[in-house]
Short mmCIF file of C-alpha atoms in Angstrom, two decimals:
data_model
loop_
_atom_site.label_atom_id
_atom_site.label_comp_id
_atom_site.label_asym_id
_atom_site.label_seq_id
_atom_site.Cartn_x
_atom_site.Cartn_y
_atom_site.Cartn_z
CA UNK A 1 0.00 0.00 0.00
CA UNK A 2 1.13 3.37 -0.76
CA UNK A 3 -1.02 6.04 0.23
CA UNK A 4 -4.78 6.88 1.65
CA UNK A 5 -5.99 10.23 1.08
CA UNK A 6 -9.72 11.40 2.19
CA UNK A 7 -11.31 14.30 0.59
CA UNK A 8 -14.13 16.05 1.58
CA UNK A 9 -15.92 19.46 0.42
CA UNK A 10 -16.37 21.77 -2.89
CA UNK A 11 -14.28 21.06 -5.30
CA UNK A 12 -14.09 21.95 -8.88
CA UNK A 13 -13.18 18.44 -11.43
CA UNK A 14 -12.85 17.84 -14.67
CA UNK A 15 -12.49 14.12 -15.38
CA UNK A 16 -10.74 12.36 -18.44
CA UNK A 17 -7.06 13.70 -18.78
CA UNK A 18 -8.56 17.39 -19.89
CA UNK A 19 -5.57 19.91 -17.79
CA UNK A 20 -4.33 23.30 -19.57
CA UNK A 21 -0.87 21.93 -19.72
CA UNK A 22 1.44 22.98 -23.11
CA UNK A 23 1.93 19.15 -23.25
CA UNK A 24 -2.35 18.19 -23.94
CA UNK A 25 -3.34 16.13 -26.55
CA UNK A 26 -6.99 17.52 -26.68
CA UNK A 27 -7.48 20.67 -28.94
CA UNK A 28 -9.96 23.93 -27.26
CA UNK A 29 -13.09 23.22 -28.40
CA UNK A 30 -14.17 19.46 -28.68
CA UNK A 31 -17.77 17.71 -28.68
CA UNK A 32 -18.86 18.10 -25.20
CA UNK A 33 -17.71 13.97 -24.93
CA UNK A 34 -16.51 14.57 -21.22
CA UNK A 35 -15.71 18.01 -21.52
CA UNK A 36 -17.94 18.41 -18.18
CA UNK A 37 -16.68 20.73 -15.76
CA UNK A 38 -18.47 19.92 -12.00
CA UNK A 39 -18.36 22.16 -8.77
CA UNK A 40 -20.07 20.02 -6.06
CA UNK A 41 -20.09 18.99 -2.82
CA UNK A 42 -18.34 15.32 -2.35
CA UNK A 43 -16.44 13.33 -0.21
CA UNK A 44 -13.78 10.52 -1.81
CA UNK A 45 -11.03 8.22 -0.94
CA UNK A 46 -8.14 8.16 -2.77
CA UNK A 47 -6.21 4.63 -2.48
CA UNK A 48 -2.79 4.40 -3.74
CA UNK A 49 -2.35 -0.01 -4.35
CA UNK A 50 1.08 0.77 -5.81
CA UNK A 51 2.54 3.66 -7.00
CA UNK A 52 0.64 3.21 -10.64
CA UNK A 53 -2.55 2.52 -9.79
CA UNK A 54 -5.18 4.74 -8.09
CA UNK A 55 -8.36 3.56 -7.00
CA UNK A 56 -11.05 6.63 -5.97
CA UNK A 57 -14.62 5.69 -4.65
CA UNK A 58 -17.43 8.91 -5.13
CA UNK A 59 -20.20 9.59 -2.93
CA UNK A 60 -21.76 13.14 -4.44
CA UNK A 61 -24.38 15.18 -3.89
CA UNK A 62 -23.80 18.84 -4.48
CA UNK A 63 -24.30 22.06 -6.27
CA UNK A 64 -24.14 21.45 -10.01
CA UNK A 65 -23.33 17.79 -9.35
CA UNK A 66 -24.74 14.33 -10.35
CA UNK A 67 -27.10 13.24 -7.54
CA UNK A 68 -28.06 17.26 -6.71
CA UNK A 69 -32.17 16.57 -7.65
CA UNK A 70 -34.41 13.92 -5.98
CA UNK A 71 -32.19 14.78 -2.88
CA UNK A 72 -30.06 11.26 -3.41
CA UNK A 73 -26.40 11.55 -3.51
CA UNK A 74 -24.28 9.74 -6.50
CA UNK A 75 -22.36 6.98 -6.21
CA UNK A 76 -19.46 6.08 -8.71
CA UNK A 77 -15.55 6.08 -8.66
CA UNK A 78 -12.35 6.42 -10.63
CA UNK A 79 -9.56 3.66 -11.38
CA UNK A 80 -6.22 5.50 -12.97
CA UNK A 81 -3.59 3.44 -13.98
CA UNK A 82 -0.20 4.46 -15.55
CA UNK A 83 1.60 1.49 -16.00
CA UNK A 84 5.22 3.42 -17.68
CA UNK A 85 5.66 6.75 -18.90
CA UNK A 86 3.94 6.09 -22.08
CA UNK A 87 0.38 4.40 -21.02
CA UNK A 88 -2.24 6.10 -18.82
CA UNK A 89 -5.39 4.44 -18.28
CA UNK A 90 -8.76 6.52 -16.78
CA UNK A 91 -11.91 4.98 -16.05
CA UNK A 92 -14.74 6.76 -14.87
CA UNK A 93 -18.09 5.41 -13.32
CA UNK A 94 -21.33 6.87 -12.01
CA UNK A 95 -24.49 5.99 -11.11
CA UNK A 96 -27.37 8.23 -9.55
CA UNK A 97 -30.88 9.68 -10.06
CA UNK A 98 -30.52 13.37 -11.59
CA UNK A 99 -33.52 14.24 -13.76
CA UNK A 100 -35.13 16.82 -11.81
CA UNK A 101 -38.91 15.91 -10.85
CA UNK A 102 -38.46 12.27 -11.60
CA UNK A 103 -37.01 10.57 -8.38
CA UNK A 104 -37.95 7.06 -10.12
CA UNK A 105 -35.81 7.58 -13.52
CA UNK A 106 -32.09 6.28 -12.76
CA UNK A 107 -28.91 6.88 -14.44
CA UNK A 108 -25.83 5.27 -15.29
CA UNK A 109 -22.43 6.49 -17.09
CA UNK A 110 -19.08 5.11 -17.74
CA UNK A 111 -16.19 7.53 -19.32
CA UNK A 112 -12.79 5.88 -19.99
CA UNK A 113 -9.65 6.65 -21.58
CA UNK A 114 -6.65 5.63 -22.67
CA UNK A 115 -3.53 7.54 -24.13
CA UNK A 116 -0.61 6.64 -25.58
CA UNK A 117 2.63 8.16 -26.19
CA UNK A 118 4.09 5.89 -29.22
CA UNK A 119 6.89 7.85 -31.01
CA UNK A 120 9.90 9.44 -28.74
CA UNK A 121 13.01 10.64 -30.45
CA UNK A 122 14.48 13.52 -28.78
CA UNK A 123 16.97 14.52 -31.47
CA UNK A 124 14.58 14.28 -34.61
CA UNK A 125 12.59 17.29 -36.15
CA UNK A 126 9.37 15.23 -35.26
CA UNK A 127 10.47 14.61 -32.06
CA UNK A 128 7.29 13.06 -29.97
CA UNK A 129 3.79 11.75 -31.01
CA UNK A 130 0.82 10.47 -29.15
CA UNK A 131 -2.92 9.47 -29.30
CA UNK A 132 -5.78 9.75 -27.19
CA UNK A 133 -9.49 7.79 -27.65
CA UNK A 134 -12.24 8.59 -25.10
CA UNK A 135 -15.76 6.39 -24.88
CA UNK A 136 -18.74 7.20 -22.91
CA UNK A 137 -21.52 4.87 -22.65
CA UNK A 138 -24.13 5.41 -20.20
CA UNK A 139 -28.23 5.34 -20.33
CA UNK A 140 -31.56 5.95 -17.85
CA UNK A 141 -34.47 3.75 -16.86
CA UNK A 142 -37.24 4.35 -15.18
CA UNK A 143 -39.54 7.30 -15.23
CA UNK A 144 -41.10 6.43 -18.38
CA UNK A 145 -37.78 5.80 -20.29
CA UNK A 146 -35.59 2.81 -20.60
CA UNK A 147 -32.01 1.74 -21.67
CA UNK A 148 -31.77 -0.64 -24.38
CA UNK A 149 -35.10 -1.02 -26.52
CA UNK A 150 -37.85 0.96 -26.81
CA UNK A 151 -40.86 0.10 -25.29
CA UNK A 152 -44.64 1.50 -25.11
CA UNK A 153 -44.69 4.49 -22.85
CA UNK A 154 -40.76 3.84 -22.23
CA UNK A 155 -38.17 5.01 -25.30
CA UNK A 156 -34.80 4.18 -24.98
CA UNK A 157 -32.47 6.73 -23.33
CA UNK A 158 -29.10 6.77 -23.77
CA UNK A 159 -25.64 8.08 -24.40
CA UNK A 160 -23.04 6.83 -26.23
CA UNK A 161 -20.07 8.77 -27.55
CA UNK A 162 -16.44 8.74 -28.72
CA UNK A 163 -13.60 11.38 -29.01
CA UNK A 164 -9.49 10.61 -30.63
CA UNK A 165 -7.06 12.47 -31.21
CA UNK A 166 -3.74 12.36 -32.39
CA UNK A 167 -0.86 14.98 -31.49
CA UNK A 168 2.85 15.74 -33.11
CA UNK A 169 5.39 17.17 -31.44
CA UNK A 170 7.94 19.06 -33.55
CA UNK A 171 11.73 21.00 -32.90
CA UNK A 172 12.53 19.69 -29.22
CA UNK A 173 8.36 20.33 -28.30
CA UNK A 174 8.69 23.78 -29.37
CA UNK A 175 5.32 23.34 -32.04
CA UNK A 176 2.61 20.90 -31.83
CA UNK A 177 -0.10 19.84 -34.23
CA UNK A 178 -3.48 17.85 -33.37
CA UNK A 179 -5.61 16.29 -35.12
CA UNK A 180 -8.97 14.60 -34.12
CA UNK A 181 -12.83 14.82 -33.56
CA UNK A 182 -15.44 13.23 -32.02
CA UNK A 183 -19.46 12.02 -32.27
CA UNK A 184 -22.11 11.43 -30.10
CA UNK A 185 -25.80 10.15 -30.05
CA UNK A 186 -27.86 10.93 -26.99
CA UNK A 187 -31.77 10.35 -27.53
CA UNK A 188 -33.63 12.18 -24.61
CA UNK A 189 -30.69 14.60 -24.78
CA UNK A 190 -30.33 14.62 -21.42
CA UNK A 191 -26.56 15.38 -21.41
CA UNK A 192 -26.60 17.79 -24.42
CA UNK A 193 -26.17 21.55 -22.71
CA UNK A 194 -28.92 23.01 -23.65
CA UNK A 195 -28.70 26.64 -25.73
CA UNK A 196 -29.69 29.38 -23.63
CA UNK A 197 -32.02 30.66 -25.53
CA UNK A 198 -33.97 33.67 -23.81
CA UNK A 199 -31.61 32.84 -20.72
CA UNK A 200 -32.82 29.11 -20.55
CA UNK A 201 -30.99 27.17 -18.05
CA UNK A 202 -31.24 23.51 -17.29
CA UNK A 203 -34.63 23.55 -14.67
CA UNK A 204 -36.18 26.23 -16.82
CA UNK A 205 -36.07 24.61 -19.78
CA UNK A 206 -37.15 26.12 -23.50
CA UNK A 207 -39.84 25.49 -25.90
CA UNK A 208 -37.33 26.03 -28.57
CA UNK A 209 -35.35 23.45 -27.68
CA UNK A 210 -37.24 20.91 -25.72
CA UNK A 211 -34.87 17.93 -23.85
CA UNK A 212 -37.97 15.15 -23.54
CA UNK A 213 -38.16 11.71 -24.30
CA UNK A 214 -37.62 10.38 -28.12
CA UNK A 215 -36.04 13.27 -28.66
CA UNK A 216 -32.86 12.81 -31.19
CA UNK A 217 -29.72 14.14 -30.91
CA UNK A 218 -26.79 12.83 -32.81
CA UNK A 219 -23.10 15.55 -33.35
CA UNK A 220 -19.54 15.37 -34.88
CA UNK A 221 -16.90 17.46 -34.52
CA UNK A 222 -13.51 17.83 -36.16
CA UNK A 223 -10.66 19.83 -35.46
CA UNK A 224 -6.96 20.85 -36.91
CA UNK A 225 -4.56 22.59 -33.81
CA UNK A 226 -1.57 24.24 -34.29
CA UNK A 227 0.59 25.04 -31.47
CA UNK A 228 3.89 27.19 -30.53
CA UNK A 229 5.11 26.77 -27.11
CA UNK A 230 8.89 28.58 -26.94
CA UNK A 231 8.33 27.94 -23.49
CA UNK A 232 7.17 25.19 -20.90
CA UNK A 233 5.11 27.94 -19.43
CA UNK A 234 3.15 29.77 -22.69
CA UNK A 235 1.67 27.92 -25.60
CA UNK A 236 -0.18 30.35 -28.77
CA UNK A 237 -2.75 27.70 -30.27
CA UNK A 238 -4.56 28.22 -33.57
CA UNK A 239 -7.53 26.10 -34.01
CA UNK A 240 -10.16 25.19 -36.70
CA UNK A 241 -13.04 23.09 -35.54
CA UNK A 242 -15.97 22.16 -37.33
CA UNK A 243 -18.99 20.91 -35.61
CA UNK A 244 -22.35 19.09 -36.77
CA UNK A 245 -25.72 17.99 -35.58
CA UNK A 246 -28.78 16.00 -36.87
CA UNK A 247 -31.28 18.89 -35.83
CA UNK A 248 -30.71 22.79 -35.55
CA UNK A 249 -27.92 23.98 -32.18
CA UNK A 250 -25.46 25.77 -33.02
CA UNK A 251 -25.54 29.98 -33.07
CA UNK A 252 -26.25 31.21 -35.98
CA UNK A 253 -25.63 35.45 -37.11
CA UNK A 254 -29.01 36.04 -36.02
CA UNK A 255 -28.17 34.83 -31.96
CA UNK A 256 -30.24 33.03 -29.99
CA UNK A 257 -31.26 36.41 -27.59
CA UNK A 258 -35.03 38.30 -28.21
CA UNK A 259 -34.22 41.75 -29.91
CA UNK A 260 -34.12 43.82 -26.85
CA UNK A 261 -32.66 41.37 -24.02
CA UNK A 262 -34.01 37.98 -23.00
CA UNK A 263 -37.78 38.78 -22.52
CA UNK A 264 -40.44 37.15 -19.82
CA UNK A 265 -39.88 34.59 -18.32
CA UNK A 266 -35.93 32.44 -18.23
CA UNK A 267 -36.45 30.41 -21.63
CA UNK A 268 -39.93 31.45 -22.50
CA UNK A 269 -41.79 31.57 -25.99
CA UNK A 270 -41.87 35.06 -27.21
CA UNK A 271 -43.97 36.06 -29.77
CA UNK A 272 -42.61 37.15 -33.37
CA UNK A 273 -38.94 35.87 -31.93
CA UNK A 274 -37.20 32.73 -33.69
CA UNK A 275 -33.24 32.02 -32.14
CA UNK A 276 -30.80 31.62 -35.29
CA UNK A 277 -29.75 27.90 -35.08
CA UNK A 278 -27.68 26.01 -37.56
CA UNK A 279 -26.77 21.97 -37.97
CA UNK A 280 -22.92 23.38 -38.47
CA UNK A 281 -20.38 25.52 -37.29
CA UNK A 282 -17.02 26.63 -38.01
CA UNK A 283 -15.04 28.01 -35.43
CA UNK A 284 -11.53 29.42 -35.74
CA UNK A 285 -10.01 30.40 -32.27
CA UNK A 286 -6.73 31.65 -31.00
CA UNK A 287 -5.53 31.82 -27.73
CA UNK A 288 -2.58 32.38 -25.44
CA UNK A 289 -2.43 29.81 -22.60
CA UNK A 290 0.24 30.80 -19.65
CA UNK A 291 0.95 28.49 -16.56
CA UNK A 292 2.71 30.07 -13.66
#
């Protein structure tokens, strides 16, 4: 045994190996695959079997968290195992009731990764290269919904999702290029954020995007990132990413706010007012990122 930590509190997590690090294989702007930032309230046990292997169990229930609604905490947990320099293994696992207003409807969700560092030659003008590959599988039953086949009264629900990429290191680390994308299908929707439209949040809701049963959602995303780090502490990242949908999401020019400021009620219909959404977007970003 090497090590027993306990950790209790707020706490804000990202899980997968997202970190703003000049060294990430992920690009700015994937497919929200498990690009799900959490502040919440949780206690966890962090068990150290060996100096590779982590083993943390979850019990949640907090602010913006799984297990918030229905007022019954999450259970899940995280295995990370690393077993060289080159190899790091992440699996995720959760499983709680979070639709708000339906204690009976119960969900589970798995995220694992692996990545792999396969090419390491120091003195070469390609110097270091590495992939990622991210799947999340995960569905609800109960509440009028259920996970495999659909029944009468009782669609199917679920999540299932993928996200690779594949990143060059060039000049002793000093540039970087990624490569990659991602798709998901999530019928019910129930982990697609949901366009604030009018101000619509999550519990409010929006009649011009409604997140009920049978309803589809299916995305892709691509993207092409070029990085220039001259120094372990600064990286200046171009992107391109491209991103899809099987029904209308994305901003359009038009916006998705009521000419004058959201109007009425958080997410309500307004009269005469239609939010620009599109099936695609292209997005081209740059950014500075600085760790001190």
């Amino acid at each position: 045994m090497h090590g027993i930590n306990v950790d209790a509190g707020f706490s804000c997590r990202i899980s997968g190996f997202g970190a703003s690090t000049t060294s990430t294989i992920g690009p700015i702007s994937p497919l929200r695959v498990i690009q799900h930032s959490l502040v919440l309230q949780r206690v966890a046990r962090q068990i150290f079997p060996t100096d590779k292997l982590k083993i943390e169990p979850w019990i949640i229930n907090g602010w913006q968290s799984y297990g918030k609604f229905n007022k019954a905490p999450g259970v899940g947990g995280q295995i990370a195992w690393r077993p060289n320099g080159n190899v790091a293994f992440v699996f995720n696992n959760y499983y709680g009731a979070d639709t708000l207003g339906i204690p009976g409807r119960k969900r589970f969700h798995t995220d694992d990764s692996v990545q792999v560092k396969y090419y390491d030659k120091k003195d070469k003008f390609l110097d270091k290269a590495a992939f990622s590959f991210t799947a999340d599988v995960g569905c609800e039953y109960g509440g009028g919904v259920s996970c495999h086949s659909s029944k009468p009264g009782a669609p199917a629900q679920y999540f299932i999702g993928f996200m690779a990429y594949n990143r060059f290191w060039f000049k002793k680390d000093k540039f970087g290029l990624t490569l990659g994308g991602g798709a998901i299908n999530n019928p019910g929707r129930y982990l697609v954020l949901l366009p604030p439209i009018n101000g619509a949040t999550a519990i409010t809701g929006t009649p011009y995007f409604t997140e009920i049963r049978a309803n589809p959602f299916k995305g892709l995303d691509g993207s092409v990132t070029f990085d220039y780090m001259p120094s372990q502490y600064i990286t200046f990242r171009m992107e391109y990413n491209h991103r899809a949908s099987n029904v209308p999401y994305w901003s359009g020019p038009g916006g998705i706010t009521p000419p004058g400021g959201n109007t009425g009620p958080l997410g309500s219909f307004v009269p005469g007012f239609t939010p620009d959404l599109r099936k695609q977007e292209k997005r081209y970003t740059m950014a500075i990122l600085v760790k001190w």
